[in-house]
Amino acid sequence: KQYVMAPVIDMINHDSSSENRVSYEALQAAFAVTLAQPVPQGQQLFISYGERSNDQLLQYYGFVETNNRHDVYEIVDFPQRILKALPPPTQPAD
């Protein structure tokens, strides 16, 4: 897999629900956008940048998507991390 800057195509905005696809047509040495359904004149065309969480979208593209179905929340072993961060208990003086 390779990543490239593709003038004009990189101006198409992301929508994770988009079924439109971008491909490279080697015989024509050109990129192609294939539409899943017609786009009415004057309406914006979208493609999906892939199944990306909002963290990934923000890091790589500089935006987040409202109601992103690919967003994830990682819940780590929070109580254990807190306990490890606390100083060890002190022993009572005799």
CSV table of N, CA, C and O in Angstrom, one decimal:
chain,number,residue,atom,x,y,z
A,1,LYS,N,0.9,-1.2,0.0
A,1,LYS,CA,0.0,0.0,0.0
A,1,LYS,C,0.9,1.2,0.0
A,1,LYS,O,1.9,1.3,0.8
A,2,GLN,N,0.5,2.2,-0.8
A,2,GLN,CA,1.3,3.4,-0.9
A,2,GLN,C,0.4,4.6,-0.7
A,2,GLN,O,-0.8,4.6,-1.1
A,3,TYR,N,0.9,5.7,-0.2
A,3,TYR,CA,0.2,6.9,0.0
A,3,TYR,C,0.8,8.0,-0.9
A,3,TYR,O,2.0,8.1,-1.0
A,4,VAL,N,-0.1,8.8,-1.5
A,4,VAL,CA,0.4,9.8,-2.4
A,4,VAL,C,-0.5,11.1,-2.2
A,4,VAL,O,-1.6,11.0,-1.7
A,5,MET,N,0.1,12.2,-2.6
A,5,MET,CA,-0.7,13.4,-2.7
A,5,MET,C,-1.2,13.4,-4.2
A,5,MET,O,-0.5,13.3,-5.1
A,6,ALA,N,-2.5,13.5,-4.3
A,6,ALA,CA,-3.2,13.5,-5.6
A,6,ALA,C,-3.9,14.8,-5.8
A,6,ALA,O,-5.0,14.9,-5.2
A,7,PRO,N,-3.4,15.7,-6.5
A,7,PRO,CA,-4.0,17.0,-6.8
A,7,PRO,C,-5.5,16.8,-7.2
A,7,PRO,O,-5.8,15.9,-8.0
A,8,VAL,N,-6.4,17.6,-6.8
A,8,VAL,CA,-7.8,17.6,-7.1
A,8,VAL,C,-8.5,16.5,-6.3
A,8,VAL,O,-9.4,16.8,-5.5
A,9,ILE,N,-8.0,15.2,-6.3
A,9,ILE,CA,-8.7,14.2,-5.5
A,9,ILE,C,-8.5,14.4,-4.0
A,9,ILE,O,-9.4,14.2,-3.3
A,10,ASP,N,-7.4,15.0,-3.6
A,10,ASP,CA,-7.2,15.3,-2.2
A,10,ASP,C,-8.0,16.4,-1.7
A,10,ASP,O,-8.1,16.7,-0.5
A,11,MET,N,-8.8,17.1,-2.6
A,11,MET,CA,-9.7,18.1,-2.2
A,11,MET,C,-11.1,17.6,-1.9
A,11,MET,O,-12.0,18.3,-1.4
A,12,ILE,N,-11.3,16.3,-2.2
A,12,ILE,CA,-12.6,15.6,-1.9
A,12,ILE,C,-12.7,15.4,-0.4
A,12,ILE,O,-11.8,14.8,0.2
A,13,ASN,N,-13.8,15.8,0.3
A,13,ASN,CA,-13.9,15.6,1.7
A,13,ASN,C,-14.3,14.2,2.1
A,13,ASN,O,-14.8,13.4,1.3
A,14,HIS,N,-14.1,13.9,3.4
A,14,HIS,CA,-14.3,12.6,4.0
A,14,HIS,C,-15.7,12.5,4.6
A,14,HIS,O,-16.2,13.4,5.2
A,15,ASP,N,-16.3,11.4,4.4
A,15,ASP,CA,-17.5,11.0,5.1
A,15,ASP,C,-17.5,9.5,5.2
A,15,ASP,O,-17.4,8.7,4.3
A,16,SER,N,-17.4,9.0,6.5
A,16,SER,CA,-17.2,7.5,6.7
A,16,SER,C,-18.3,6.7,6.1
A,16,SER,O,-18.1,5.5,5.9
A,17,SER,N,-19.5,7.3,5.9
A,17,SER,CA,-20.6,6.5,5.3
A,17,SER,C,-20.5,6.5,3.8
A,17,SER,O,-21.3,5.8,3.1
A,18,SER,N,-19.6,7.2,3.2
A,18,SER,CA,-19.5,7.2,1.7
A,18,SER,C,-19.1,5.9,1.1
A,18,SER,O,-18.2,5.2,1.7
A,19,GLU,N,-19.7,5.5,0.1
A,19,GLU,CA,-19.4,4.3,-0.7
A,19,GLU,C,-18.6,4.6,-1.9
A,19,GLU,O,-18.3,3.7,-2.7
A,20,ASN,N,-18.3,5.8,-2.2
A,20,ASN,CA,-17.5,6.2,-3.4
A,20,ASN,C,-16.1,5.8,-3.2
A,20,ASN,O,-15.6,5.7,-2.0
A,21,ARG,N,-15.4,5.4,-4.2
A,21,ARG,CA,-14.1,4.9,-4.1
A,21,ARG,C,-13.1,5.6,-5.0
A,21,ARG,O,-13.5,6.1,-6.1
A,22,VAL,N,-11.9,5.7,-4.6
A,22,VAL,CA,-10.8,6.2,-5.4
A,22,VAL,C,-9.9,5.1,-5.7
A,22,VAL,O,-9.5,4.2,-4.9
A,23,SER,N,-9.4,5.0,-7.0
A,23,SER,CA,-8.5,3.9,-7.4
A,23,SER,C,-7.5,4.5,-8.4
A,23,SER,O,-7.7,5.6,-9.0
A,24,TYR,N,-6.4,3.8,-8.5
A,24,TYR,CA,-5.4,4.2,-9.5
A,24,TYR,C,-5.6,3.2,-10.7
A,24,TYR,O,-5.5,2.0,-10.6
A,25,GLU,N,-5.8,3.8,-11.9
A,25,GLU,CA,-5.9,3.0,-13.1
A,25,GLU,C,-4.5,3.0,-13.8
A,25,GLU,O,-4.1,4.0,-14.5
A,26,ALA,N,-3.8,1.9,-13.7
A,26,ALA,CA,-2.4,1.8,-14.1
A,26,ALA,C,-2.3,2.0,-15.7
A,26,ALA,O,-1.4,2.6,-16.2
A,27,LEU,N,-3.3,1.4,-16.4
A,27,LEU,CA,-3.2,1.5,-17.9
A,27,LEU,C,-3.3,2.9,-18.4
A,27,LEU,O,-2.8,3.3,-19.4
A,28,GLN,N,-4.1,3.7,-17.7
A,28,GLN,CA,-4.3,5.1,-18.0
A,28,GLN,C,-3.3,6.1,-17.3
A,28,GLN,O,-3.3,7.3,-17.5
A,29,ALA,N,-2.6,5.5,-16.3
A,29,ALA,CA,-1.7,6.3,-15.4
A,29,ALA,C,-2.5,7.5,-14.8
A,29,ALA,O,-2.1,8.6,-14.9
A,30,ALA,N,-3.7,7.1,-14.3
A,30,ALA,CA,-4.6,8.2,-13.7
A,30,ALA,C,-5.3,7.6,-12.5
A,30,ALA,O,-5.6,6.4,-12.4
A,31,PHE,N,-5.8,8.5,-11.7
A,31,PHE,CA,-6.7,8.2,-10.6
A,31,PHE,C,-8.1,8.3,-11.1
A,31,PHE,O,-8.4,9.1,-11.9
A,32,ALA,N,-9.0,7.5,-10.5
A,32,ALA,CA,-10.4,7.5,-10.9
A,32,ALA,C,-11.2,7.5,-9.6
A,32,ALA,O,-10.9,6.8,-8.6
A,33,VAL,N,-12.3,8.3,-9.6
A,33,VAL,CA,-13.3,8.3,-8.5
A,33,VAL,C,-14.5,7.6,-9.1
A,33,VAL,O,-15.1,8.0,-10.1
A,34,THR,N,-14.9,6.5,-8.4
A,34,THR,CA,-16.1,5.7,-8.8
A,34,THR,C,-17.2,6.0,-7.8
A,34,THR,O,-17.1,5.8,-6.6
A,35,LEU,N,-18.3,6.5,-8.4
A,35,LEU,CA,-19.5,6.8,-7.5
A,35,LEU,C,-20.4,5.7,-7.3
A,35,LEU,O,-20.7,4.9,-8.2
A,36,ALA,N,-20.8,5.5,-6.1
A,36,ALA,CA,-21.8,4.4,-5.7
A,36,ALA,C,-23.2,4.8,-6.3
A,36,ALA,O,-24.0,3.9,-6.6
A,37,GLN,N,-23.5,6.1,-6.3
A,37,GLN,CA,-24.7,6.6,-6.9
A,37,GLN,C,-24.5,8.0,-7.4
A,37,GLN,O,-23.6,8.6,-7.0
A,38,PRO,N,-25.4,8.4,-8.3
A,38,PRO,CA,-25.2,9.8,-8.8
A,38,PRO,C,-25.2,10.9,-7.7
A,38,PRO,O,-25.9,10.7,-6.7
A,39,VAL,N,-24.4,11.9,-8.0
A,39,VAL,CA,-24.4,13.0,-7.1
A,39,VAL,C,-25.1,14.2,-7.8
A,39,VAL,O,-24.6,14.6,-8.9
A,40,PRO,N,-26.1,14.7,-7.2
A,40,PRO,CA,-26.9,15.8,-7.8
A,40,PRO,C,-26.0,17.0,-8.1
A,40,PRO,O,-25.1,17.3,-7.3
A,41,GLN,N,-26.2,17.7,-9.1
A,41,GLN,CA,-25.5,18.9,-9.5
A,41,GLN,C,-25.5,19.9,-8.3
A,41,GLN,O,-26.6,20.1,-7.7
A,42,GLY,N,-24.4,20.5,-7.9
A,42,GLY,CA,-24.3,21.4,-6.9
A,42,GLY,C,-24.1,20.8,-5.5
A,42,GLY,O,-23.9,21.5,-4.5
A,43,GLN,N,-24.2,19.5,-5.4
A,43,GLN,CA,-24.0,18.8,-4.1
A,43,GLN,C,-22.5,18.4,-4.0
A,43,GLN,O,-21.8,18.2,-5.0
A,44,GLN,N,-22.1,18.3,-2.7
A,44,GLN,CA,-20.7,18.0,-2.5
A,44,GLN,C,-20.4,16.5,-2.7
A,44,GLN,O,-21.3,15.6,-2.3
A,45,LEU,N,-19.3,16.1,-3.2
A,45,LEU,CA,-18.9,14.7,-3.4
A,45,LEU,C,-18.0,14.3,-2.2
A,45,LEU,O,-17.2,15.1,-1.8
A,46,PHE,N,-18.2,13.2,-1.7
A,46,PHE,CA,-17.5,12.7,-0.6
A,46,PHE,C,-16.8,11.3,-0.9
A,46,PHE,O,-17.3,10.6,-1.8
A,47,ILE,N,-15.7,11.1,-0.3
A,47,ILE,CA,-15.1,9.7,-0.3
A,47,ILE,C,-14.8,9.4,1.2
A,47,ILE,O,-14.8,10.3,2.0
A,48,SER,N,-14.5,8.1,1.4
A,48,SER,CA,-14.1,7.7,2.8
A,48,SER,C,-12.6,7.6,2.8
A,48,SER,O,-12.0,7.0,1.9
A,49,TYR,N,-12.0,8.2,3.8
A,49,TYR,CA,-10.6,8.0,4.0
A,49,TYR,C,-10.2,6.7,4.7
A,49,TYR,O,-9.1,6.4,5.0
A,50,GLY,N,-11.2,5.9,4.9
A,50,GLY,CA,-11.0,4.6,5.6
A,50,GLY,C,-11.7,4.6,6.9
A,50,GLY,O,-12.2,5.6,7.4
A,51,GLU,N,-11.7,3.4,7.5
A,51,GLU,CA,-12.3,3.2,8.9
A,51,GLU,C,-11.4,3.8,9.9
A,51,GLU,O,-10.5,3.1,10.5
A,52,ARG,N,-11.5,5.1,10.2
A,52,ARG,CA,-10.6,5.8,11.0
A,52,ARG,C,-11.4,6.4,12.3
A,52,ARG,O,-12.5,6.9,12.1
A,53,SER,N,-10.7,6.2,13.4
A,53,SER,CA,-11.3,6.8,14.6
A,53,SER,C,-11.1,8.3,14.6
A,53,SER,O,-10.3,8.8,13.8
A,54,ASN,N,-11.7,9.1,15.5
A,54,ASN,CA,-11.5,10.5,15.5
A,54,ASN,C,-10.1,10.8,15.9
A,54,ASN,O,-9.5,11.9,15.4
A,55,ASP,N,-9.5,10.0,16.7
A,55,ASP,CA,-8.0,10.3,17.0
A,55,ASP,C,-7.2,10.2,15.8
A,55,ASP,O,-6.3,11.1,15.5
A,56,GLN,N,-7.4,9.2,14.9
A,56,GLN,CA,-6.7,9.1,13.7
A,56,GLN,C,-7.0,10.2,12.7
A,56,GLN,O,-6.1,10.8,12.1
A,57,LEU,N,-8.3,10.5,12.6
A,57,LEU,CA,-8.6,11.6,11.7
A,57,LEU,C,-8.0,12.9,12.1
A,57,LEU,O,-7.5,13.7,11.3
A,58,LEU,N,-8.0,13.2,13.4
A,58,LEU,CA,-7.4,14.4,13.9
A,58,LEU,C,-5.9,14.4,13.7
A,58,LEU,O,-5.3,15.4,13.2
A,59,GLN,N,-5.2,13.3,14.0
A,59,GLN,CA,-3.8,13.2,13.8
A,59,GLN,C,-3.3,13.4,12.4
A,59,GLN,O,-2.4,14.1,12.1
A,60,TYR,N,-4.0,12.7,11.5
A,60,TYR,CA,-3.5,12.6,10.1
A,60,TYR,C,-4.2,13.7,9.2
A,60,TYR,O,-3.6,14.0,8.1
A,61,TYR,N,-5.4,14.1,9.5
A,61,TYR,CA,-6.1,15.0,8.6
A,61,TYR,C,-6.5,16.3,9.2
A,61,TYR,O,-7.0,17.2,8.5
A,62,GLY,N,-6.5,16.4,10.5
A,62,GLY,CA,-6.7,17.7,11.1
A,62,GLY,C,-8.2,18.0,11.4
A,62,GLY,O,-8.6,19.2,11.6
A,63,PHE,N,-9.1,17.0,11.5
A,63,PHE,CA,-10.5,17.2,11.8
A,63,PHE,C,-11.0,16.0,12.5
A,63,PHE,O,-10.4,14.9,12.5
A,64,VAL,N,-12.2,16.1,13.1
A,64,VAL,CA,-12.9,15.0,13.7
A,64,VAL,C,-14.3,14.9,13.0
A,64,VAL,O,-14.8,15.9,12.4
A,65,GLU,N,-14.9,13.8,13.1
A,65,GLU,CA,-16.2,13.6,12.4
A,65,GLU,C,-17.3,13.4,13.5
A,65,GLU,O,-17.1,12.6,14.4
A,66,THR,N,-18.3,14.2,13.4
A,66,THR,CA,-19.5,14.0,14.3
A,66,THR,C,-20.1,12.7,14.1
A,66,THR,O,-20.3,12.2,13.0
A,67,ASN,N,-20.4,12.0,15.2
A,67,ASN,CA,-21.1,10.7,15.2
A,67,ASN,C,-20.3,9.7,14.4
A,67,ASN,O,-20.8,8.9,13.6
A,68,ASN,N,-19.0,9.7,14.6
A,68,ASN,CA,-18.1,8.8,13.9
A,68,ASN,C,-18.3,7.3,14.3
A,68,ASN,O,-18.0,7.0,15.5
A,69,ARG,N,-18.8,6.5,13.4
A,69,ARG,CA,-19.1,5.1,13.8
A,69,ARG,C,-17.9,4.3,14.0
A,69,ARG,O,-17.9,3.2,14.5
A,70,HIS,N,-16.7,4.8,13.6
A,70,HIS,CA,-15.5,4.1,13.8
A,70,HIS,C,-14.7,4.6,15.0
A,70,HIS,O,-13.5,4.2,15.2
A,71,ASP,N,-15.3,5.5,15.7
A,71,ASP,CA,-14.6,6.1,16.9
A,71,ASP,C,-14.5,5.0,18.0
A,71,ASP,O,-15.4,4.2,18.1
A,72,VAL,N,-13.4,5.0,18.7
A,72,VAL,CA,-13.2,4.0,19.7
A,72,VAL,C,-12.8,4.7,21.0
A,72,VAL,O,-12.2,5.8,21.0
A,73,TYR,N,-13.1,4.1,22.1
A,73,TYR,CA,-12.7,4.6,23.4
A,73,TYR,C,-12.0,3.4,24.1
A,73,TYR,O,-12.6,2.4,24.3
A,74,GLU,N,-10.7,3.7,24.4
A,74,GLU,CA,-9.9,2.6,25.1
A,74,GLU,C,-10.0,2.8,26.6
A,74,GLU,O,-9.7,3.8,27.1
A,75,ILE,N,-10.5,1.8,27.2
A,75,ILE,CA,-10.6,1.8,28.7
A,75,ILE,C,-9.4,0.9,29.2
A,75,ILE,O,-9.4,-0.3,29.0
A,76,VAL,N,-8.5,1.5,29.8
A,76,VAL,CA,-7.3,0.8,30.3
A,76,VAL,C,-7.6,0.4,31.8
A,76,VAL,O,-8.6,0.8,32.4
A,77,ASP,N,-6.7,-0.4,32.3
A,77,ASP,CA,-6.8,-0.8,33.7
A,77,ASP,C,-6.6,0.4,34.6
A,77,ASP,O,-5.5,0.5,35.3
A,78,PHE,N,-7.5,1.3,34.7
A,78,PHE,CA,-7.4,2.5,35.4
A,78,PHE,C,-7.1,2.4,36.9
A,78,PHE,O,-6.2,3.0,37.4
A,79,PRO,N,-7.9,1.5,37.6
A,79,PRO,CA,-7.5,1.4,39.1
A,79,PRO,C,-6.1,0.9,39.3
A,79,PRO,O,-5.5,1.4,40.2
A,80,GLN,N,-5.6,0.0,38.5
A,80,GLN,CA,-4.2,-0.4,38.7
A,80,GLN,C,-3.2,0.7,38.4
A,80,GLN,O,-2.2,0.8,39.1
A,81,ARG,N,-3.5,1.5,37.4
A,81,ARG,CA,-2.6,2.6,37.1
A,81,ARG,C,-2.6,3.6,38.3
A,81,ARG,O,-1.5,4.2,38.6
A,82,ILE,N,-3.7,3.9,38.9
A,82,ILE,CA,-3.8,4.8,40.0
A,82,ILE,C,-3.0,4.3,41.2
A,82,ILE,O,-2.2,5.0,41.8
A,83,LEU,N,-3.2,3.0,41.5
A,83,LEU,CA,-2.5,2.4,42.6
A,83,LEU,C,-1.0,2.4,42.4
A,83,LEU,O,-0.2,2.7,43.3
A,84,LYS,N,-0.5,2.2,41.2
A,84,LYS,CA,0.9,2.2,40.9
A,84,LYS,C,1.5,3.6,41.0
A,84,LYS,O,2.6,3.8,41.3
A,85,ALA,N,0.6,4.6,40.8
A,85,ALA,CA,1.1,6.0,40.8
A,85,ALA,C,1.2,6.5,42.2
A,85,ALA,O,1.9,7.5,42.5
A,86,LEU,N,0.5,5.9,43.2
A,86,LEU,CA,0.5,6.4,44.6
A,86,LEU,C,1.8,5.9,45.2
A,86,LEU,O,2.4,4.9,44.9
A,87,PRO,N,2.3,6.8,46.2
A,87,PRO,CA,3.4,6.3,46.9
A,87,PRO,C,3.1,5.1,47.8
A,87,PRO,O,2.0,4.9,48.2
A,88,PRO,N,4.1,4.3,48.1
A,88,PRO,CA,3.8,3.1,48.9
A,88,PRO,C,3.4,3.5,50.3
A,88,PRO,O,3.7,4.6,50.8
A,89,PRO,N,2.5,2.7,50.9
A,89,PRO,CA,2.0,3.0,52.3
A,89,PRO,C,3.2,3.1,53.3
A,89,PRO,O,4.1,2.3,53.1
A,90,THR,N,3.1,3.9,54.2
A,90,THR,CA,4.1,4.0,55.2
A,90,THR,C,3.8,3.1,56.4
A,90,THR,O,2.6,2.9,56.7
A,91,GLN,N,4.8,2.6,57.0
A,91,GLN,CA,4.6,1.7,58.2
A,91,GLN,C,4.5,2.6,59.4
A,91,GLN,O,5.2,3.5,59.6
A,92,PRO,N,3.5,2.2,60.3
A,92,PRO,CA,3.4,3.0,61.6
A,92,PRO,C,4.7,2.8,62.4
A,92,PRO,O,5.3,1.8,62.4
A,93,ALA,N,5.0,3.9,63.1
A,93,ALA,CA,6.2,3.9,63.9
A,93,ALA,C,5.9,3.0,65.2
A,93,ALA,O,4.8,3.0,65.7
A,94,ASP,N,6.9,2.3,65.7
A,94,ASP,CA,6.8,1.5,66.9
A,94,ASP,C,6.9,2.2,68.1
A,94,ASP,O,7.5,3.1,68.4
